[in-house]
C-alpha positions as CSV (number, residue, x, y, z in Angstrom):
1,M,-8.7,-4.9,-11.9
2,R,-10.2,-7.8,-10.0
3,R,-11.9,-7.2,-6.7
4,L,-9.9,-7.9,-3.6
5,P,-11.0,-11.2,-2.1
6,L,-12.4,-11.2,1.5
7,Y,-13.0,-15.0,1.7
8,G,-11.9,-18.1,-0.1
9,R,-8.8,-20.1,-1.0
10,Q,-6.0,-18.3,-2.6
11,G,-3.4,-19.6,-5.1
12,K,-0.2,-21.2,-3.9
13,F,2.0,-18.2,-4.4
14,T,-0.6,-15.7,-3.0
15,F,-1.1,-17.5,0.3
16,R,2.6,-17.9,0.8
17,L,3.2,-14.2,0.3
18,L,0.4,-13.2,2.6
19,A,1.5,-15.7,5.2
20,V,5.0,-14.2,5.3
21,A,3.5,-10.7,5.6
22,L,1.3,-11.7,8.5
23,F,4.2,-13.5,10.2
24,G,6.2,-10.3,10.1
25,Q,3.3,-8.3,11.2
26,S,2.8,-10.6,14.3
27,I,6.4,-9.7,15.4
28,I,5.7,-6.0,15.1
29,L,2.4,-6.4,16.9
30,S,4.1,-8.1,19.8
31,F,6.4,-5.1,20.2
32,F,3.3,-2.8,20.0
33,A,1.9,-4.7,23.0
34,L,5.1,-4.0,25.0
35,V,5.0,-0.3,24.0
36,A,1.3,0.0,25.0
37,R,2.0,-1.6,28.3
38,G,5.0,0.7,28.9
39,N,3.0,3.8,28.1
40,A,0.2,2.8,30.5
41,I,2.7,2.1,33.3
42,A,4.4,5.4,32.7
43,A,1.0,7.1,32.9
44,G,0.5,5.5,36.3
45,E,-2.0,2.9,35.2
46,P,-0.3,-0.5,35.7
47,E,-3.6,-2.5,35.6
48,R,-4.5,-1.0,32.2
49,G,-0.9,-1.7,31.1
50,E,-1.4,-5.4,31.8
51,T,-4.7,-5.4,29.9
52,L,-3.1,-3.7,26.9
53,L,-0.3,-6.2,27.0
54,W,-2.6,-9.1,26.8
55,V,-4.8,-7.5,24.2
56,G,-1.8,-6.6,22.0
57,L,-0.3,-10.1,22.4
58,G,-3.7,-11.5,21.5
59,L,-3.6,-9.5,18.3
60,A,-0.1,-10.7,17.6
61,V,-1.3,-14.3,18.1
62,L,-4.2,-13.7,15.8
63,A,-1.8,-12.5,13.1
64,L,0.3,-15.7,13.6
65,V,-2.7,-18.0,13.5
66,S,-4.0,-16.2,10.4
67,S,-0.6,-16.7,8.8
68,G,-0.9,-20.5,9.5
69,L,-4.5,-20.6,8.2
70,M,-3.8,-18.8,5.0
71,R,-4.3,-22.0,3.0
72,S,-7.8,-22.3,4.3
73,P,-10.8,-20.2,3.0
74,V,-11.0,-18.3,6.3
75,G,-7.3,-17.3,6.2
76,I,-7.8,-14.3,4.0
77,T,-10.7,-13.1,6.1
78,L,-8.6,-13.4,9.3
79,G,-5.8,-11.5,7.5
80,W,-8.2,-8.6,6.7
81,L,-9.4,-8.7,10.3
82,V,-5.8,-8.3,11.5
83,Q,-5.4,-5.3,9.2
84,V,-8.5,-3.7,10.6
85,L,-7.5,-4.4,14.2
86,T,-4.0,-3.0,13.5
87,W,-5.7,0.3,12.4
88,A,-7.8,0.2,15.6
89,S,-4.7,-0.2,17.7
90,A,-3.6,3.3,16.7
91,V,-6.2,4.6,19.2
92,V,-3.9,3.2,22.0
93,V,-0.5,3.9,20.4
94,T,-0.5,6.6,17.8
95,A,2.6,5.3,16.1
96,M,0.7,2.3,15.0
97,I,-0.8,4.4,12.2
98,G,2.6,4.1,10.5
99,V,2.7,0.3,11.1
100,A,-0.9,0.0,9.8
101,V,-0.1,2.0,6.7
102,V,2.9,-0.1,5.9
103,F,1.4,-3.5,6.5
104,T,-2.0,-2.7,4.9
105,L,-0.2,-1.5,1.8
106,L,2.1,-4.5,1.9
107,W,-1.0,-6.8,2.3
108,V,-2.8,-5.3,-0.7
109,V,0.3,-5.2,-3.0
110,L,1.2,-8.8,-2.1
111,L,-2.4,-9.9,-2.6
112,L,-2.6,-8.3,-6.0
113,Q,0.8,-9.4,-7.2
114,G,0.3,-12.9,-5.9
115,M,-3.0,-13.2,-7.8
116,K,-1.3,-12.1,-11.0
117,V,1.5,-14.7,-10.5
118,D,-1.0,-17.4,-9.8
119,A,-3.0,-16.5,-12.9
120,V,0.2,-16.6,-15.1
121,V,1.1,-20.0,-13.6
122,A,-2.4,-21.4,-14.2
123,Q,-2.3,-20.2,-17.8
124,R,1.1,-21.8,-18.4
125,E,-0.1,-25.1,-16.9
126,R,-3.2,-25.0,-19.2
127,E,-0.9,-24.4,-22.2
128,A,1.4,-27.2,-21.2
129,A,-1.5,-29.5,-20.7
130,A,-2.9,-28.6,-24.1
131,E,0.4,-29.2,-25.8
132,G,0.7,-32.6,-24.1
133,T,-2.6,-34.0,-25.4
């Protein structure tokens, strides 16, 4: 098994899969921001609620930006950062453990499968080029 990349450009299929996963994660993270705010307000800490809302929305925006930058070498690094910060958000809202598990597993599976598909496509392109010469 190849090592999971932390930096660098990914193949066409891989970056598309990862971009879609991060886009979906950004939607869920925006809901997390609302839940964190609501929990803080219910606990009688409205100022903390506002802070948590903006931090959560910042994480959602980071996931969205990462999705858009997936073609660049830093896209994969930002994607991993989003995964780590999603795990860290479980400190604020415990239910985020479930979200972190699902999206981290999805991230890893899509990364591995995307790399396999990109390798098969590259092999077929090499074979087609060899037959054409």
